[in-house]
PDB file of C-alpha atoms and ligand atoms in Angstrom:
ATOM      1  CA  UNK I   1     141.373  79.984 116.857  1.00 94.00           C
ATOM      2  CA  UNK I   2     137.916  79.406 115.487  1.00 96.00           C
ATOM      3  CA  UNK I   3     136.272  82.429 114.001  1.00 96.00           C
ATOM      4  CA  UNK I   4     132.617  82.402 114.882  1.00 96.00           C
ATOM      5  CA  UNK I   5     130.055  84.708 113.349  1.00 97.00           C
ATOM      6  CA  UNK I   6     126.709  85.311 114.958  1.00 95.00           C
ATOM      7  CA  UNK I   7     124.108  87.886 114.106  1.00 95.00           C
ATOM      8  CA  UNK I   8     122.756  90.393 116.581  1.00 94.00           C
ATOM      9  CA  UNK I   9     119.075  91.169 116.474  1.00 97.00           C
ATOM     10  CA  UNK I  10     119.287  94.891 115.895  1.00 97.00           C
ATOM     11  CA  UNK I  11     117.959  96.907 112.973  1.00 97.00           C
ATOM     12  CA  UNK I  12     121.229  98.726 112.294  1.00 95.00           C
ATOM     13  CA  UNK I  13     121.263 101.392 109.604  1.00 96.00           C
ATOM     14  CA  UNK I  14     119.917  99.407 106.653  1.00 97.00           C
ATOM     15  CA  UNK I  15     116.477  99.599 105.111  1.00 98.00           C
ATOM     16  CA  UNK I  16     113.877  96.851 105.343  1.00 98.00           C
ATOM     17  CA  UNK I  17     111.218  96.144 102.750  1.00 98.00           C
ATOM     18  CA  UNK I  18     108.105  94.266 103.765  1.00 98.00           C
ATOM     19  CA  UNK I  19     105.930  92.661 101.087  1.00 98.00           C
ATOM     20  CA  UNK I  20     102.514  91.763 102.451  1.00 98.00           C
ATOM     21  CA  UNK I  21      99.567  90.182 100.654  1.00 98.00           C
ATOM     22  CA  UNK I  22      95.985  91.431 100.971  1.00 98.00           C
ATOM     23  CA  UNK I  23      94.464  87.950 100.584  1.00 95.00           C
ATOM     24  CA  UNK I  24      93.425  86.868 104.096  1.00 96.00           C
ATOM     25  CA  UNK I  25      94.087  90.466 105.165  1.00 98.00           C
ATOM     26  CA  UNK I  26      92.493  89.752 108.543  1.00 97.00           C
ATOM     27  CA  UNK I  27      95.571  87.591 109.224  1.00 98.00           C
ATOM     28  CA  UNK I  28      98.230  89.358 107.160  1.00 98.00           C
ATOM     29  CA  UNK I  29      97.551  92.745 108.763  1.00 98.00           C
ATOM     30  CA  UNK I  30      98.407  91.120 112.116  1.00 98.00           C
ATOM     31  CA  UNK I  31     101.612  89.703 110.641  1.00 98.00           C
ATOM     32  CA  UNK I  32     102.483  93.165 109.367  1.00 98.00           C
ATOM     33  CA  UNK I  33     101.795  94.655 112.799  1.00 98.00           C
ATOM     34  CA  UNK I  34     104.087  92.059 114.374  1.00 98.00           C
ATOM     35  CA  UNK I  35     106.865  92.717 111.861  1.00 98.00           C
ATOM     36  CA  UNK I  36     106.669  96.511 112.301  1.00 98.00           C
ATOM     37  CA  UNK I  37     106.638  96.175 116.065  1.00 98.00           C
ATOM     38  CA  UNK I  38     109.646  93.835 115.941  1.00 98.00           C
ATOM     39  CA  UNK I  39     111.653  96.163 113.713  1.00 98.00           C
ATOM     40  CA  UNK I  40     110.812  99.258 115.777  1.00 98.00           C
ATOM     41  CA  UNK I  41     111.564  97.547 119.090  1.00 98.00           C
ATOM     42  CA  UNK I  42     115.000  96.693 117.767  1.00 98.00           C
ATOM     43  CA  UNK I  43     115.857 100.192 116.704  1.00 98.00           C
ATOM     44  CA  UNK I  44     114.387 100.711 113.241  1.00 98.00           C
ATOM     45  CA  UNK I  45     113.099 104.180 112.421  1.00 98.00           C
ATOM     46  CA  UNK I  46     110.028 104.410 110.198  1.00 98.00           C
ATOM     47  CA  UNK I  47     112.242 105.915 107.466  1.00 98.00           C
ATOM     48  CA  UNK I  48     114.061 102.571 107.307  1.00 98.00           C
ATOM     49  CA  UNK I  49     110.880 100.656 106.486  1.00 98.00           C
ATOM     50  CA  UNK I  50     108.989 100.330 103.207  1.00 98.00           C
ATOM     51  CA  UNK I  51     105.738  98.329 103.095  1.00 98.00           C
ATOM     52  CA  UNK I  52     104.481  97.009  99.745  1.00 98.00           C
ATOM     53  CA  UNK I  53     100.998  95.490  99.517  1.00 98.00           C
ATOM     54  CA  UNK I  54     100.281  92.891  96.809  1.00 98.00           C
ATOM     55  CA  UNK I  55      97.023  91.065  95.993  1.00 98.00           C
ATOM     56  CA  UNK I  56      97.899  87.535  97.122  1.00 96.00           C
ATOM     57  CA  UNK I  57     100.697  85.168  98.064  1.00 96.00           C
ATOM     58  CA  UNK I  58     101.343  84.369  94.389  1.00 95.00           C
ATOM     59  CA  UNK I  59     102.278  88.002  93.783  1.00 97.00           C
ATOM     60  CA  UNK I  60     104.704  88.298  96.706  1.00 98.00           C
ATOM     61  CA  UNK I  61     107.728  87.003  94.841  1.00 98.00           C
ATOM     62  CA  UNK I  62     107.680  89.344  91.867  1.00 97.00           C
ATOM     63  CA  UNK I  63     107.565  92.388  94.147  1.00 98.00           C
ATOM     64  CA  UNK I  64     110.104  90.895  96.570  1.00 98.00           C
ATOM     65  CA  UNK I  65     112.536  90.173  93.733  1.00 98.00           C
ATOM     66  CA  UNK I  66     112.298  93.746  92.415  1.00 98.00           C
ATOM     67  CA  UNK I  67     112.918  95.113  95.915  1.00 98.00           C
ATOM     68  CA  UNK I  68     115.864  92.764  96.507  1.00 98.00           C
ATOM     69  CA  UNK I  69     117.397  93.638  93.126  1.00 98.00           C
ATOM     70  CA  UNK I  70     117.011  97.379  93.705  1.00 98.00           C
ATOM     71  CA  UNK I  71     120.021  97.457  96.006  1.00 97.00           C
ATOM     72  CA  UNK I  72     118.119  99.742  98.380  1.00 98.00           C
ATOM     73  CA  UNK I  73     117.242  97.180 101.035  1.00 98.00           C
ATOM     74  CA  UNK I  74     119.318  95.151 103.457  1.00 98.00           C
ATOM     75  CA  UNK I  75     116.531  92.561 103.673  1.00 98.00           C
ATOM     76  CA  UNK I  76     113.088  91.821 102.329  1.00 98.00           C
ATOM     77  CA  UNK I  77     110.404  90.361 104.587  1.00 98.00           C
ATOM     78  CA  UNK I  78     107.612  88.444 102.865  1.00 98.00           C
ATOM     79  CA  UNK I  79     104.295  88.126 104.696  1.00 98.00           C
ATOM     80  CA  UNK I  80     101.213  86.219 103.613  1.00 98.00           C
ATOM     81  CA  UNK I  81      98.701  83.595 104.657  1.00 97.00           C
ATOM     82  CA  UNK I  82      97.898  80.539 102.575  1.00 95.00           C
ATOM     83  CA  UNK I  83      95.058  78.600 104.162  1.00 93.00           C
ATOM     84  CA  UNK I  84      94.027  75.208 102.780  1.00 89.00           C
ATOM     85  CA  UNK I  85      90.479  75.382 104.145  1.00 77.00           C
ATOM     86  CA  UNK I  86      89.561  78.006 101.587  1.00 62.00           C
ATOM     87  CA  UNK I  87      90.890  76.674  98.333  1.00 67.00           C
ATOM     88  CA  UNK I  88      91.524  73.774  96.018  1.00 71.00           C
ATOM     89  CA  UNK I  89      94.741  75.258  94.702  1.00 82.00           C
ATOM     90  CA  UNK I  90      96.417  75.618  98.080  1.00 82.00           C
ATOM     91  CA  UNK I  91      99.301  73.360  97.006  1.00 85.00           C
ATOM     92  CA  UNK I  92      99.979  75.390  93.865  1.00 87.00           C
ATOM     93  CA  UNK I  93      99.973  78.706  95.719  1.00 89.00           C
ATOM     94  CA  UNK I  94     102.093  77.265  98.507  1.00 88.00           C
ATOM     95  CA  UNK I  95     104.678  75.692  96.144  1.00 91.00           C
ATOM     96  CA  UNK I  96     104.997  78.848  94.094  1.00 92.00           C
ATOM     97  CA  UNK I  97     105.694  81.098  97.047  1.00 95.00           C
ATOM     98  CA  UNK I  98     108.096  78.706  98.803  1.00 95.00           C
ATOM     99  CA  UNK I  99     110.154  78.096  95.666  1.00 95.00           C
ATOM    100  CA  UNK I 100     110.022  81.730  94.589  1.00 97.00           C
ATOM    101  CA  UNK I 101     111.271  83.173  97.859  1.00 97.00           C
ATOM    102  CA  UNK I 102     114.055  80.591  98.046  1.00 97.00           C
ATOM    103  CA  UNK I 103     115.126  81.513  94.522  1.00 97.00           C
ATOM    104  CA  UNK I 104     115.286  85.239  95.325  1.00 98.00           C
ATOM    105  CA  UNK I 105     117.746  84.499  98.109  1.00 97.00           C
ATOM    106  CA  UNK I 106     119.993  82.560  95.721  1.00 96.00           C
ATOM    107  CA  UNK I 107     119.658  85.005  92.843  1.00 97.00           C
ATOM    108  CA  UNK I 108     120.175  88.267  94.703  1.00 98.00           C
ATOM    109  CA  UNK I 109     122.103  87.443  97.873  1.00 97.00           C
ATOM    110  CA  UNK I 110     119.718  89.728  99.760  1.00 98.00           C
ATOM    111  CA  UNK I 111     118.151  87.992 102.768  1.00 98.00           C
ATOM    112  CA  UNK I 112     114.537  87.484 101.755  1.00 98.00           C
ATOM    113  CA  UNK I 113     112.612  86.044 104.639  1.00 98.00           C
ATOM    114  CA  UNK I 114     109.721  83.597 104.401  1.00 98.00           C
ATOM    115  CA  UNK I 115     107.012  84.909 106.696  1.00 98.00           C
ATOM    116  CA  UNK I 116     104.140  83.273 104.872  1.00 98.00           C
ATOM    117  CA  UNK I 117     101.782  81.184 106.973  1.00 97.00           C
ATOM    118  CA  UNK I 118     100.814  77.888 105.373  1.00 94.00           C
ATOM    119  CA  UNK I 119      97.977  76.467 107.448  1.00 93.00           C
ATOM    120  CA  UNK I 120      95.231  73.891 107.220  1.00 91.00           C
ATOM    121  CA  UNK I 121      92.660  76.061 108.954  1.00 92.00           C
ATOM    122  CA  UNK I 122      91.898  79.678 109.755  1.00 93.00           C
ATOM    123  CA  UNK I 123      92.235  78.823 113.438  1.00 95.00           C
ATOM    124  CA  UNK I 124      95.839  77.701 112.925  1.00 96.00           C
ATOM    125  CA  UNK I 125      96.552  80.955 111.117  1.00 96.00           C
ATOM    126  CA  UNK I 126      95.032  83.005 113.962  1.00 96.00           C
ATOM    127  CA  UNK I 127      97.237  81.126 116.424  1.00 95.00           C
ATOM    128  CA  UNK I 128     100.323  82.234 114.479  1.00 97.00           C
ATOM    129  CA  UNK I 129      99.210  85.813 113.933  1.00 96.00           C
ATOM    130  CA  UNK I 130      99.564  87.178 117.419  1.00 94.00           C
ATOM    131  CA  UNK I 131      97.821  84.666 119.680  1.00 94.00           C
ATOM    132  CA  UNK I 132      98.795  81.254 121.129  1.00 92.00           C
ATOM    133  CA  UNK I 133     101.780  80.546 118.894  1.00 93.00           C
ATOM    134  CA  UNK I 134     103.220  84.051 118.745  1.00 95.00           C
ATOM    135  CA  UNK I 135     103.395  86.204 115.656  1.00 97.00           C
ATOM    136  CA  UNK I 136     105.069  84.870 112.516  1.00 98.00           C
ATOM    137  CA  UNK I 137     105.514  88.433 111.235  1.00 98.00           C
ATOM    138  CA  UNK I 138     107.531  89.373 114.320  1.00 98.00           C
ATOM    139  CA  UNK I 139     109.602  86.191 113.912  1.00 98.00           C
ATOM    140  CA  UNK I 140     110.273  87.060 110.290  1.00 98.00           C
ATOM    141  CA  UNK I 141     111.459  90.531 111.318  1.00 98.00           C
ATOM    142  CA  UNK I 142     113.870  88.981 113.862  1.00 98.00           C
ATOM    143  CA  UNK I 143     115.216  86.646 111.198  1.00 98.00           C
ATOM    144  CA  UNK I 144     115.685  89.543 108.785  1.00 98.00           C
ATOM    145  CA  UNK I 145     117.648  91.652 111.284  1.00 98.00           C
ATOM    146  CA  UNK I 146     119.792  88.696 112.336  1.00 98.00           C
ATOM    147  CA  UNK I 147     120.592  87.795 108.730  1.00 98.00           C
ATOM    148  CA  UNK I 148     121.456  91.396 107.841  1.00 98.00           C
ATOM    149  CA  UNK I 149     123.885  91.397 110.738  1.00 98.00           C
ATOM    150  CA  UNK I 150     125.352  88.017 109.750  1.00 97.00           C
ATOM    151  CA  UNK I 151     125.770  89.102 106.129  1.00 97.00           C
ATOM    152  CA  UNK I 152     127.548  92.291 107.201  1.00 96.00           C
ATOM    153  CA  UNK I 153     130.099  90.199 109.057  1.00 96.00           C
ATOM    154  CA  UNK I 154     130.775  87.568 106.395  1.00 96.00           C
TER     155      UNK I 154
HETATM  156  N1  LIG K   1      96.384  83.850  98.092  1.00 90.00           N
HETATM  157  C1  LIG K   1      96.808  83.887  99.369  1.00 90.00           C
HETATM  158  O1  LIG K   1      97.593  84.763  99.737  1.00 90.00           O
HETATM  159  N2  LIG K   1      96.363  82.956 100.257  1.00 90.00           N
HETATM  160  C2  LIG K   1      95.499  81.979  99.915  1.00 90.00           C
HETATM  161  O2  LIG K   1      95.115  81.161 100.788  1.00 90.00           O
HETATM  162  C3  LIG K   1      95.049  81.926  98.581  1.00 90.00           C
HETATM  163  N3  LIG K   1      94.096  80.927  98.191  1.00 90.00           N
HETATM  164  O3  LIG K   1      93.653  80.207  99.045  1.00 90.00           O
HETATM  165  O4  LIG K   1      93.741  80.844  97.028  1.00 90.00           O
HETATM  166  C4  LIG K   1      95.516  82.889  97.673  1.00 90.00           C
HETATM  167  N4  LIG K   1      95.109  82.907  96.392  1.00 90.00           N
HETATM  168  C5  LIG K   1      95.315  84.026  95.519  1.00 90.00           C
HETATM  169  C6  LIG K   1      96.642  83.983  94.820  1.00 90.00           C
HETATM  170  O5  LIG K   1      97.701  84.223  95.719  1.00 90.00           O
HETATM  171  C7  LIG K   1      96.720  85.041  93.721  1.00 90.00           C
HETATM  172  O6  LIG K   1      96.572  86.320  94.277  1.00 90.00           O
HETATM  173  C8  LIG K   1      95.648  84.855  92.653  1.00 90.00           C
HETATM  174  O7  LIG K   1      95.661  83.532  92.173  1.00 90.00           O
HETATM  175  C9  LIG K   1      95.910  85.815  91.470  1.00 90.00           C
HETATM  176  O8  LIG K   1      97.163  85.538  90.875  1.00 90.00           O
END
């Protein structure tokens, strides 16, 4: 018989850390709201949630790695907004955060979820921060809970 493992989207008893960047705070605060709402709707108590603010997307990974390594959290949710329209070093910021978050997953084994918007324009970011295209923060929270549940079963 095939053993099949699937994660439920439920907060369970573990703790969730959210790292959120202040750069483009107009957008990232909406992502944070979406993530908190998602966690709470799926059973998380406020005592299970720790929010860490960092200056920008480039600083997300160092805080996320420390949180993942601490052993206190079942998952780490990374939220930020990198918007090309505003900067010449979009690619550098983007590459750093993508690679860094991927590496934390490999290094620590703690699900560390990429909830960083990478958009061409502010309008695209608004669409993904609670308007036309949903809320990427809420999606990241769902992914975190599902992965925690999957990891508990493996
Ligand atoms: N940080 C972001 O989170 N988003 C951006 O779009 C961005 N741009 O465009 O530059 C950005 N830059 C700041 C960067 O993340 C660092 O905070 C800064 O370079 C200091 O290390």
